[in-house]
PDB file of C-alpha atoms in Angstrom:
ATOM      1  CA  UNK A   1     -39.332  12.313  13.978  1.00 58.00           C
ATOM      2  CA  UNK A   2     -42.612  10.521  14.197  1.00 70.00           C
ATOM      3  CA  UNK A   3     -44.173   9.686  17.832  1.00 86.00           C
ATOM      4  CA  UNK A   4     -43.233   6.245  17.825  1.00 95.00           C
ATOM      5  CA  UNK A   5     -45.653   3.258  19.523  1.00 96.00           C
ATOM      6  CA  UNK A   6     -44.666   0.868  21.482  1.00 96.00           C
ATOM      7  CA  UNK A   7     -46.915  -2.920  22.541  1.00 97.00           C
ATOM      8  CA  UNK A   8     -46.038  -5.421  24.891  1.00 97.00           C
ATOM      9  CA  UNK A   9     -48.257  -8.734  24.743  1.00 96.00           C
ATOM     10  CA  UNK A  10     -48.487 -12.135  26.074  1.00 95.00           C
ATOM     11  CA  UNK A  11     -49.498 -15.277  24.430  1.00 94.00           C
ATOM     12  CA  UNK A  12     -49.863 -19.161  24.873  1.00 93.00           C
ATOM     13  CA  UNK A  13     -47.859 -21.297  22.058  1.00 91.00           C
ATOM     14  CA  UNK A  14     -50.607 -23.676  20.336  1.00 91.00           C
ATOM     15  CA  UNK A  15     -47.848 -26.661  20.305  1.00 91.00           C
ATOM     16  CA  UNK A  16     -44.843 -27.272  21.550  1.00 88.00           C
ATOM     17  CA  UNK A  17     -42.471 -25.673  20.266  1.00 85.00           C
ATOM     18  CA  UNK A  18     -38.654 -27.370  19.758  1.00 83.00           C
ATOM     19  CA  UNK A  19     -35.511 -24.776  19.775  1.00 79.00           C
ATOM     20  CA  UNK A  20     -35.233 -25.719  15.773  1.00 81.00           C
ATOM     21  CA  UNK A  21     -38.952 -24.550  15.587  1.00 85.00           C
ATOM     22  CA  UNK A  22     -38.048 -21.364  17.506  1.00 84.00           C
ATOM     23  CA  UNK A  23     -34.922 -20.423  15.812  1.00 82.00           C
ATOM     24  CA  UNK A  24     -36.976 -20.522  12.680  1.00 85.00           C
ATOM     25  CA  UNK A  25     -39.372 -18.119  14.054  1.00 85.00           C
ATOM     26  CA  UNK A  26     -36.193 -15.821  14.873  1.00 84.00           C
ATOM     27  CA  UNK A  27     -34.697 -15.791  11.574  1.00 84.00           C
ATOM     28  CA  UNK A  28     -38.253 -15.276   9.790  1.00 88.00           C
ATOM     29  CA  UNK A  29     -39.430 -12.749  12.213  1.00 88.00           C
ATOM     30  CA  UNK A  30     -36.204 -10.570  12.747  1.00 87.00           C
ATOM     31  CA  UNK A  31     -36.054 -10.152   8.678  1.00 89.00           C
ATOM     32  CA  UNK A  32     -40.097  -9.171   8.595  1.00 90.00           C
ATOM     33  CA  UNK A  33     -39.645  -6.948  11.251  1.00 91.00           C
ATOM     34  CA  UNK A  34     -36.464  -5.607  10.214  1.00 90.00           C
ATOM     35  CA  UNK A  35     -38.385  -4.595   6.681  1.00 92.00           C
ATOM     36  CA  UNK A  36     -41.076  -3.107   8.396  1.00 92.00           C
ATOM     37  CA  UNK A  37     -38.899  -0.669  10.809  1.00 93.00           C
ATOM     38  CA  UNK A  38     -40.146  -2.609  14.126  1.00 95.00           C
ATOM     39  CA  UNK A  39     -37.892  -3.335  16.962  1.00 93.00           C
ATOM     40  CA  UNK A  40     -38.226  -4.849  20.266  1.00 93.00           C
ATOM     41  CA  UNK A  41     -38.298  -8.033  22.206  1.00 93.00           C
ATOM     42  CA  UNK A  42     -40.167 -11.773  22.046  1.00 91.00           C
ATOM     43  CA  UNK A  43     -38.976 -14.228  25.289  1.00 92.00           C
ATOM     44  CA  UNK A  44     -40.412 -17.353  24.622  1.00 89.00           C
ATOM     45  CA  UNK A  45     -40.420 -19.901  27.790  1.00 88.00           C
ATOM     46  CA  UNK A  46     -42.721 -22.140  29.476  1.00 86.00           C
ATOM     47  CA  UNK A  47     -45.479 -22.310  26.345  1.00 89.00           C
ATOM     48  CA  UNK A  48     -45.514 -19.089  25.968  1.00 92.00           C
ATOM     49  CA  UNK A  49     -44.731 -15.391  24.546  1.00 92.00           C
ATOM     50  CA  UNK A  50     -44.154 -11.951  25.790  1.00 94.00           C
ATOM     51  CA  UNK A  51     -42.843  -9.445  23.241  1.00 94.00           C
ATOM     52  CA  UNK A  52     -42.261  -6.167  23.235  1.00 96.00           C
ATOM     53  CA  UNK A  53     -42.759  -4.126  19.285  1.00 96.00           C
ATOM     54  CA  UNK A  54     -41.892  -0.749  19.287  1.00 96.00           C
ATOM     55  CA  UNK A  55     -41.980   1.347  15.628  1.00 96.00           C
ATOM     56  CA  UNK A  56     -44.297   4.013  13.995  1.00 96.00           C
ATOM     57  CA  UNK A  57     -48.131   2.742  15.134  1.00 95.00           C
ATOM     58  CA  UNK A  58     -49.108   1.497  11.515  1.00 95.00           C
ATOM     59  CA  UNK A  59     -46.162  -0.892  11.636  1.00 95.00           C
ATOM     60  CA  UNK A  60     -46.361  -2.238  15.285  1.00 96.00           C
ATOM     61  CA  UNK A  61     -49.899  -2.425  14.497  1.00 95.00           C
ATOM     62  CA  UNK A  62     -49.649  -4.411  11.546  1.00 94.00           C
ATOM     63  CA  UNK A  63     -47.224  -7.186  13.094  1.00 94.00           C
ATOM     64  CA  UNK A  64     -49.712  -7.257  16.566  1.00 96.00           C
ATOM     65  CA  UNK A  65     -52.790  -8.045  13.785  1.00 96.00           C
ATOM     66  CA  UNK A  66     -50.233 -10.783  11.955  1.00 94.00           C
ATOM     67  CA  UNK A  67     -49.621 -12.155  15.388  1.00 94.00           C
ATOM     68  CA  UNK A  68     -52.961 -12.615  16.618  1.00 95.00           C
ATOM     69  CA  UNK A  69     -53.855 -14.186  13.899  1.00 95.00           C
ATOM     70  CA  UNK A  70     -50.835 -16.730  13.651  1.00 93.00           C
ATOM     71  CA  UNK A  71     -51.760 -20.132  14.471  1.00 93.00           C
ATOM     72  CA  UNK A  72     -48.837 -21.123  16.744  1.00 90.00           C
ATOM     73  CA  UNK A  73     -50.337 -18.224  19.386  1.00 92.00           C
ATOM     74  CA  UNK A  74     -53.817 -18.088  21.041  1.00 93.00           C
ATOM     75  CA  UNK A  75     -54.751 -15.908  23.862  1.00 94.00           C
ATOM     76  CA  UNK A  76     -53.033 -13.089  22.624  1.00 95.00           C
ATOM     77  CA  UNK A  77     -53.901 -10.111  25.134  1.00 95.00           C
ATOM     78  CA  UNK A  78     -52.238  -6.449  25.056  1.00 96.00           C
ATOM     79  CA  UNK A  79     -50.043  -6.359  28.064  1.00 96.00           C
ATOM     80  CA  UNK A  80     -49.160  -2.602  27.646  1.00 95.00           C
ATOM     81  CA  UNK A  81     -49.765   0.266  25.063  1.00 96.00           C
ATOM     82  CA  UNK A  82     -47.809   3.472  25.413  1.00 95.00           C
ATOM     83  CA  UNK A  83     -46.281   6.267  22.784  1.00 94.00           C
ATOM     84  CA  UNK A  84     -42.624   7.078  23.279  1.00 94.00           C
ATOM     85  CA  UNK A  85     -40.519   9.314  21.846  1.00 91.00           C
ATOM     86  CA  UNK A  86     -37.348   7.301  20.883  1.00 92.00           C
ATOM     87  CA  UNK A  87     -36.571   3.598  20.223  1.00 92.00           C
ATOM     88  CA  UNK A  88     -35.491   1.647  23.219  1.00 93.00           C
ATOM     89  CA  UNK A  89     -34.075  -1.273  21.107  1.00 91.00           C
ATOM     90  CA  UNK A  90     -31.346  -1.612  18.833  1.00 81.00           C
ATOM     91  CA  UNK A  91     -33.238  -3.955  16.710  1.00 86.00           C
ATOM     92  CA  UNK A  92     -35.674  -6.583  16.868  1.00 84.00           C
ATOM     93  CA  UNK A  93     -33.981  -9.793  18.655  1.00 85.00           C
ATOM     94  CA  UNK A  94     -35.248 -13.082  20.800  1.00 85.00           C
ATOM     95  CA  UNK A  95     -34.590 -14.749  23.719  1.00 84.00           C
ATOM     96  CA  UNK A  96     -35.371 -18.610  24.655  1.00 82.00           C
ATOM     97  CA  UNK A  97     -33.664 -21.152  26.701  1.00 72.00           C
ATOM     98  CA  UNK A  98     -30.036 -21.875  26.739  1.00 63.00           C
ATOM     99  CA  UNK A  99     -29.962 -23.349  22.785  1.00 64.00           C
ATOM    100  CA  UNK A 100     -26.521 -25.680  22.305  1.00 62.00           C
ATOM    101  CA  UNK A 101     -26.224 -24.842  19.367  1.00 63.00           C
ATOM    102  CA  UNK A 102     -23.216 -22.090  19.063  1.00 65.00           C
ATOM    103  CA  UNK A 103     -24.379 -20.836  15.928  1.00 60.00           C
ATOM    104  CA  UNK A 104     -27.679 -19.469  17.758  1.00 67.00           C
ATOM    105  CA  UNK A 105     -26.339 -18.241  20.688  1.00 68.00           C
ATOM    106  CA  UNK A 106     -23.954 -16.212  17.948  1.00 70.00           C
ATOM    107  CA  UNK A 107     -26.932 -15.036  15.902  1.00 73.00           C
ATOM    108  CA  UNK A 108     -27.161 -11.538  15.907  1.00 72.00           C
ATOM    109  CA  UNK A 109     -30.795 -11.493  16.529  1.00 80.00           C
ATOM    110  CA  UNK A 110     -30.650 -13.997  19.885  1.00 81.00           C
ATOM    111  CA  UNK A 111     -30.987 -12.535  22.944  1.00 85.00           C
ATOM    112  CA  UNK A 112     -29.336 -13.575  26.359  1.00 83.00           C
ATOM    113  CA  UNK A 113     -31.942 -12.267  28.788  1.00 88.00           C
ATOM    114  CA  UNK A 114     -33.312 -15.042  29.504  1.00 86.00           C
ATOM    115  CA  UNK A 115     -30.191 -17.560  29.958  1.00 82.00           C
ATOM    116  CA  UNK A 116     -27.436 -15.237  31.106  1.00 83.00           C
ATOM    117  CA  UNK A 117     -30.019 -12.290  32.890  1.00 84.00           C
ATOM    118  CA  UNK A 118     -28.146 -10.050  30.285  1.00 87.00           C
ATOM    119  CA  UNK A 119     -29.714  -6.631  30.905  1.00 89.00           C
ATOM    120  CA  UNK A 120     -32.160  -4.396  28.741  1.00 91.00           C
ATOM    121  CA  UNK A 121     -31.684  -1.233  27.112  1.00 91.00           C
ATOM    122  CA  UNK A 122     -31.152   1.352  29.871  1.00 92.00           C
ATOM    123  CA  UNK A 123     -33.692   3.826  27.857  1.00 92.00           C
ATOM    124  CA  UNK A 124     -36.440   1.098  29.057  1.00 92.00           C
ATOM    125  CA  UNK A 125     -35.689   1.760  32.569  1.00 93.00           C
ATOM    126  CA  UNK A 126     -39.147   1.936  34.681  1.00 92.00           C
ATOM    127  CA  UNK A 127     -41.505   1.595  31.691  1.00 94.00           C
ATOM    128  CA  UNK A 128     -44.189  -0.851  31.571  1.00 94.00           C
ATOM    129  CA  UNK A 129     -42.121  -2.816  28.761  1.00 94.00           C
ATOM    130  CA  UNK A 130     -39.240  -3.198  31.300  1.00 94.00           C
ATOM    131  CA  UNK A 131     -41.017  -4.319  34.335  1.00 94.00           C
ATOM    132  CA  UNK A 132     -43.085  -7.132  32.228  1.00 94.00           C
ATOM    133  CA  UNK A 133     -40.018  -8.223  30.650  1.00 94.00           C
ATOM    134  CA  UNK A 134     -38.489  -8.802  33.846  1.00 91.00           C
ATOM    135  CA  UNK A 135     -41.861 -10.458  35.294  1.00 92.00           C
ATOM    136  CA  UNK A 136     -41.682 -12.689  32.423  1.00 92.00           C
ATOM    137  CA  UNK A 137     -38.276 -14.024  33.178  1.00 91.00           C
ATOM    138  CA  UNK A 138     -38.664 -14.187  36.718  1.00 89.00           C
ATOM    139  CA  UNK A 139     -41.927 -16.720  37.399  1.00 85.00           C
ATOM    140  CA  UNK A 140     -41.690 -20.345  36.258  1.00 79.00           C
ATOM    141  CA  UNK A 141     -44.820 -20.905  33.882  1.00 71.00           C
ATOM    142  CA  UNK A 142     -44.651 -23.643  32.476  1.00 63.00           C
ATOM    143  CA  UNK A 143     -47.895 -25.609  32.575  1.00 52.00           C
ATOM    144  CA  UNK A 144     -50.193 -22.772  34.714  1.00 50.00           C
ATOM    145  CA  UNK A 145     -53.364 -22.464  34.446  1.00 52.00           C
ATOM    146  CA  UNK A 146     -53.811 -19.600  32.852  1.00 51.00           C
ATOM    147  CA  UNK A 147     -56.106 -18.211  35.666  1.00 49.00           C
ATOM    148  CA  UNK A 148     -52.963 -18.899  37.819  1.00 48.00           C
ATOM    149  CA  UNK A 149     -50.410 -16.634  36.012  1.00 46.00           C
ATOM    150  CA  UNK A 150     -50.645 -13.407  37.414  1.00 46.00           C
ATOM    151  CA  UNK A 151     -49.144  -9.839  36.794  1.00 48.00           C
ATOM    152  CA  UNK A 152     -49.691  -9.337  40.371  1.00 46.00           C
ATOM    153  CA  UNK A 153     -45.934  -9.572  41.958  1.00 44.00           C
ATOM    154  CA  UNK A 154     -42.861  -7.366  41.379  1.00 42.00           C
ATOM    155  CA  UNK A 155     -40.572  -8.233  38.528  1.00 43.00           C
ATOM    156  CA  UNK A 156     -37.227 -10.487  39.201  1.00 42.00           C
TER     157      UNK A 156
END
């Protein structure tokens, strides 16, 4: 089996984004993923991203380019870079919010970390990937400077 790569990054949404807007990114992102063999996670809250993409390199590599050169992100920085031997992730899913609407909170590609602290794949235990993730969902930011949002404190 090929070494397989996986990226974590962090980005600031251009606009607003509504839950209708974001569910829309779900459904179009978990099918484009799914085609290209990536997997991971994206937590969207506060204006902005963290995802993780795990896959072969020439596929994570191909949706970090698409990313960083999507208008609804700017200041898209790597996070974390490492090779690892076996997927971590079942698939490629998102989390955001606490949406009302059932139907998302059913969807097979929405993830409960965020809203219900629903855990992560145990295989991501003490990796980079697993300590931003739970960074991410532990600090309010929402409207920080982005001098002011630091990777400097332990994870929640």
């Amino acid at each position: 089996m090929p070494e397989l790569t996986s990226l974590v990054y962090m980005s600031v949404a251009a606009d607003a984004m509504t839950d209708a807007d974001l569910v829309a990114m779900l459904r179009e992102a978990r099918l484009r993923n799914g085609a290209l063999g990536v997997s991971g996670l994206l937590l969207a809250k506060g204006g902005r991203f963290l995802q993780v993409l795990e896959g072969q390199e020439w596929s994570v590599e191909d949706r970090f380019r698409a990313i960083e050169r999507d208008p609804r992100h700017r200041e898209v920085k790597t996070l974390s870079r490492e090779h690892v031997d076996a997927r971590r992730f079942d698939g490629w899913a998102m989390a955001f919010g606490a949406p009302s609407d059932a139907e998302v909170r059913d969807d097979p590609g929405f993830s409960t970390f965020l809203s219900d602290r629903s855990p992560l794949p145990a295989a991501l235990a003490g990796s980079p990937a697993d300590w931003l993730l739970r960074w991410f969902r532990g600090r309010d930011l929402q409207d920080l400077p982005e001098e002011r949002v630091s990777l400097g404190r332990h994870a929640a």
